[in-house]
Amino acid sequence: MSQSESKEPELMQKIVSLCKRRGFVFQSSEIYGGLRSAYDYGPMGVELKRNLMNEWWSAMVHTREDIVGLESSIIMHPQVWQSSGHLANFKDPLVDCLVCQERFRADKAPRREPGAPAPIELSDKGRAKLAQEKLAQAGHEGLTRDGKTLQGAVAGDRGYVCPNCGSPFLSPERDFSGMFRSNLGPVDPIKGVIDAVKRGVSEGADDKALRALAEDVLAKSAVYLRPETAQGMFVQFLNVQQSQSMKVPFGIAQMGKSFRNEITVEHFIFRSCEFEQMEMEYFCAPGEGPKYLEYWKDQRLSWWQSIGLTPERLRFRPHGPDELAHYSDGCFDIEYEFPWGWDELEGIASRTDYDLNAHAKGSGKKLHYFDAEAIDPETGKPGRHYVPHVVEPAAGATRGVLAVLCDAYAEEFDEQGQLSRVVLRLHPRLAPYKVAVLPLVKKDEQLVQRGREIVTRFAEAGIAARYDEQHTIGKRYARHDEIGTPYCLTVDAQTLEDGTVTIRYRDDRRQERIRVEDAVDVVNEALRQGRR
RNA sequence: GCGGGAGUAACUCAGUGGUAGAGUGCAACCUUGCCAAGGUUGACGUCGAGGGUUCGAAUCCCUUCUCCCGCUCCA
């Protein structure tokens, strides 16, 4: 028997297929043709995702005295996004190349001095010829063609060219906002626009002025779906700290949905417009950010390992100085080696006192912390006021689910090289069902009855168990291997004689005989140890 | 959004103008009883959607939606 570590591109397709077949993930609104970048979690998927998120909550909140939870609303006061800088910065200036149709971000395009030569290079001669004719028709004559290259164009005033073909012939920059906007309240915002137009405000206005007019009307009731859960925690910093008498350093943790109008969505549930986050803001004294950044780096990496991800497929990627946000003094990504390559699972950032300061300024409220035991460095007297600094581990729950699925998926082959089984080697605590209870023969009423009794024991103990009598024993094992059920208990004739059942382990299919009386304890202990 | 590939049964796919198929799965039964066993029977499709050409379209043409691979990214 051999193991497959298949890294082919079709691995993703196999996982997507299994997700649908076994009820982990379905495409949203499938019967209507599906919706781009939206996915539903089926009966198995919702269990897996909740188990993953519960593990996070347990590690971050329940097992720690210094972190408390929060669930803030998805729609917040629009000024939150004004203060946080999202309204101003969370958007990309998009430009279309008029020659090759490439769409790109203006701020990432190759720079050229205005007036500098800008040769245009197409992928082949034919395209170059077509582009030459098209440009000539548009009034850009005098370009000469040399093979697949057009010479004679010069860079324009905006100082960049198309990253694909080098063309300076570009559409205007259009802001692509990463935030979903809606309107709150009983007043129809469109009516406001119509009224404004009727009042004649738009008389003689050009496109830009018309847009500004419409924006102005919409802005009065505009609200946004949060693009991250973090701001809710900053905004409630004082309420949480004071109501729980938290002492710095302490953290606020939150799990929940966030929304981003992504330019491109990709890789199944990896990048989607609606996604779920697990974020924690750790507030510490000024100057302690770097220390806690190191601390949380290690904590978070070992957490991902603790839920079963292969250590060799996890790594840190430090952000370079050019990559850091202006307010950040250090940032690491935790990356996972997905079937398509290394990609981000979690970002751990030292954010200084930027966020609390921004909201203090925006709201006019003091977001200070008073430490009675510290000495004020300026006066030398006891008692110190300061704005805490923040270290933020922000993990993708949705991405976590995908990483866990990719890591767990395994194919086994027999001696002839034939696929013998597909097994999800999920960490037992993440598995949708912990236990399957199987009567060896479903026609034996006594076995069936005994099996159902055992399932009830597990239900009463709060362990997700499933009674299953369909088909033959082999098929039942195979089906539970595919959904990652770590333990199968089989009731057979011997059970009726001596009150024992076999427990069969998913990963290596070994079997042991245990007493029915001990079954719940055995499984509980196995789950605690993560035994496979 | 652009370029490339693909949409046919729950899944994987065959089917190039003439009555929609296979394997797996699913349901029932017989035999069997610890790793996708054998046998019998059965259900399932507006061939992604819409329009067009044609006596006739899964097949040819147009439009559209969705997915995958690249460009994109910072959960």
Tab-separated table of C-alpha atoms in Angstrom, chain A residues 5 7 301 304-305 308-316 334-338 341-342 407:
chain	number	residue	atom	x	y	z
A	5	GLU	CA	1.103	13.126	-1.797
A	7	LYS	CA	0.321	17.894	-5.769
A	301	LEU	CA	2.163	28.744	14.352
A	304	TRP	CA	-2.064	25.576	13.339
A	305	GLN	CA	0.180	22.604	13.978
A	308	GLY	CA	-3.115	18.781	12.528
A	309	LEU	CA	-1.537	20.792	9.707
A	310	THR	CA	1.752	19.299	8.522
A	311	PRO	CA	4.605	21.386	10.008
A	312	GLU	CA	6.585	21.267	6.741
A	313	ARG	CA	3.678	22.929	4.959
A	314	LEU	CA	3.666	25.903	7.312
A	315	ARG	CA	6.093	28.808	7.308
A	316	PHE	CA	6.517	32.428	8.301
A	334	ILE	CA	1.782	32.419	8.375
A	335	GLU	CA	1.678	30.687	5.026
A	336	TYR	CA	0.454	27.236	4.142
A	337	GLU	CA	1.571	25.248	1.129
A	338	PHE	CA	-1.710	24.837	-0.721
A	341	GLY	CA	1.626	26.993	-3.776
A	342	TRP	CA	2.386	28.939	-0.616
A	407	ASP	CA	-3.793	18.667	4.386
